[in-house]
Amino acid sequence: MESDPTPGGGSPVAVERPRSKMVRYAIERQALRDRIDQLERELAHERRQRQQIVEQYERLLREKEAAIESEAGLLDGLF
C-alpha cells in the first residue's frame, strides 16, 4: 500500500515508538545535564568552604605564633 505512512503497511504506532524513545532519551539527557550542573555547583560551594576553613586555620596559626613570639620577647626583657 503506497499510501500508508509506514513502510510495509505497519501501524503508525510502530513509527512513533522510535520517536518516543528519542524524546525519552532527550529528556533523560537533559535530566542528567541538570544533575551534573547541580553537582558541579555543590562541589564548587564545598571547595569554597574548605578554602575558607584553610584560610581561617592559617590566620589562627599566624596569630598564635605572633602571640608566642610576643611572650618570648617579654620574657627576654625580664631577664
Short mmCIF file of C-alpha atoms in Angstrom, two decimals:
data_model
loop_
_atom_site.label_atom_id
_atom_site.label_comp_id
_atom_site.label_asym_id
_atom_site.label_seq_id
_atom_site.Cartn_x
_atom_site.Cartn_y
_atom_site.Cartn_z
CA MET A 1 0.00 0.00 0.00
CA GLU A 2 1.78 3.05 -1.24
CA SER A 3 -0.48 5.48 0.62
CA ASP A 4 0.42 4.04 4.03
CA PRO A 5 2.66 6.38 6.04
CA THR A 6 4.66 3.48 7.39
CA PRO A 7 6.88 1.07 5.48
CA GLY A 8 5.35 -2.35 4.97
CA GLY A 9 1.87 -1.13 5.87
CA GLY A 10 2.54 -1.34 9.63
CA SER A 11 0.63 0.75 12.10
CA PRO A 12 1.63 4.38 12.77
CA VAL A 13 2.34 3.34 16.36
CA ALA A 14 5.40 1.46 15.12
CA VAL A 15 6.77 4.73 13.73
CA GLU A 16 6.04 6.62 16.94
CA ARG A 17 7.95 4.22 19.15
CA PRO A 18 11.41 5.22 17.93
CA ARG A 19 10.38 8.88 18.18
CA SER A 20 9.05 8.24 21.65
CA LYS A 21 12.39 6.68 22.61
CA MET A 22 14.23 9.66 21.15
CA VAL A 23 12.09 12.04 23.19
CA ARG A 24 12.60 9.94 26.30
CA TYR A 25 16.35 9.86 25.73
CA ALA A 26 16.40 13.62 25.19
CA ILE A 27 14.53 14.11 28.46
CA GLU A 28 16.91 11.75 30.26
CA ARG A 29 19.95 13.57 28.80
CA GLN A 30 18.55 16.90 29.97
CA ALA A 31 17.87 15.48 33.43
CA LEU A 32 21.45 14.18 33.58
CA ARG A 33 22.82 17.56 32.44
CA ASP A 34 20.77 19.28 35.12
CA ARG A 35 22.04 16.85 37.77
CA ILE A 36 25.64 17.34 36.64
CA ASP A 37 25.20 21.12 36.83
CA GLN A 38 23.78 20.78 40.34
CA LEU A 39 26.64 18.53 41.45
CA GLU A 40 29.21 20.93 39.98
CA ARG A 41 27.63 23.83 41.88
CA GLU A 42 27.68 21.81 45.10
CA LEU A 43 31.32 20.85 44.52
CA ALA A 44 32.31 24.48 43.90
CA HIS A 45 30.49 25.51 47.08
CA GLU A 46 32.25 22.81 49.13
CA ARG A 47 35.63 23.84 47.69
CA ARG A 48 34.99 27.46 48.68
CA GLN A 49 34.03 26.34 52.19
CA ARG A 50 37.18 24.23 52.50
CA GLN A 51 39.32 27.11 51.27
CA GLN A 52 37.74 29.41 53.84
CA ILE A 53 38.48 26.87 56.58
CA VAL A 54 42.11 26.60 55.46
CA GLU A 55 42.46 30.38 55.39
CA GLN A 56 40.90 30.67 58.86
CA TYR A 57 43.23 27.98 60.21
CA GLU A 58 46.27 29.71 58.71
CA ARG A 59 45.18 33.05 60.20
CA LEU A 60 44.73 31.50 63.65
CA LEU A 61 48.11 29.81 63.36
CA ARG A 62 49.78 33.13 62.49
CA GLU A 63 48.04 34.81 65.43
CA LYS A 64 49.18 32.06 67.79
CA GLU A 65 52.76 32.28 66.51
CA ALA A 66 52.70 36.06 66.92
CA ALA A 67 51.42 35.69 70.50
CA ILE A 68 54.17 33.18 71.31
CA GLU A 69 56.82 35.50 69.86
CA SER A 70 55.38 38.38 71.84
CA GLU A 71 55.51 36.35 75.07
CA ALA A 72 59.07 35.28 74.30
CA GLY A 73 60.03 38.91 73.80
CA LEU A 74 58.51 39.88 77.12
CA LEU A 75 60.36 37.08 78.90
CA ASP A 76 63.65 38.11 77.28
CA GLY A 77 63.07 41.66 78.53
CA LEU A 78 62.59 40.44 82.08
CA PHE A 79 65.84 38.50 82.22
#
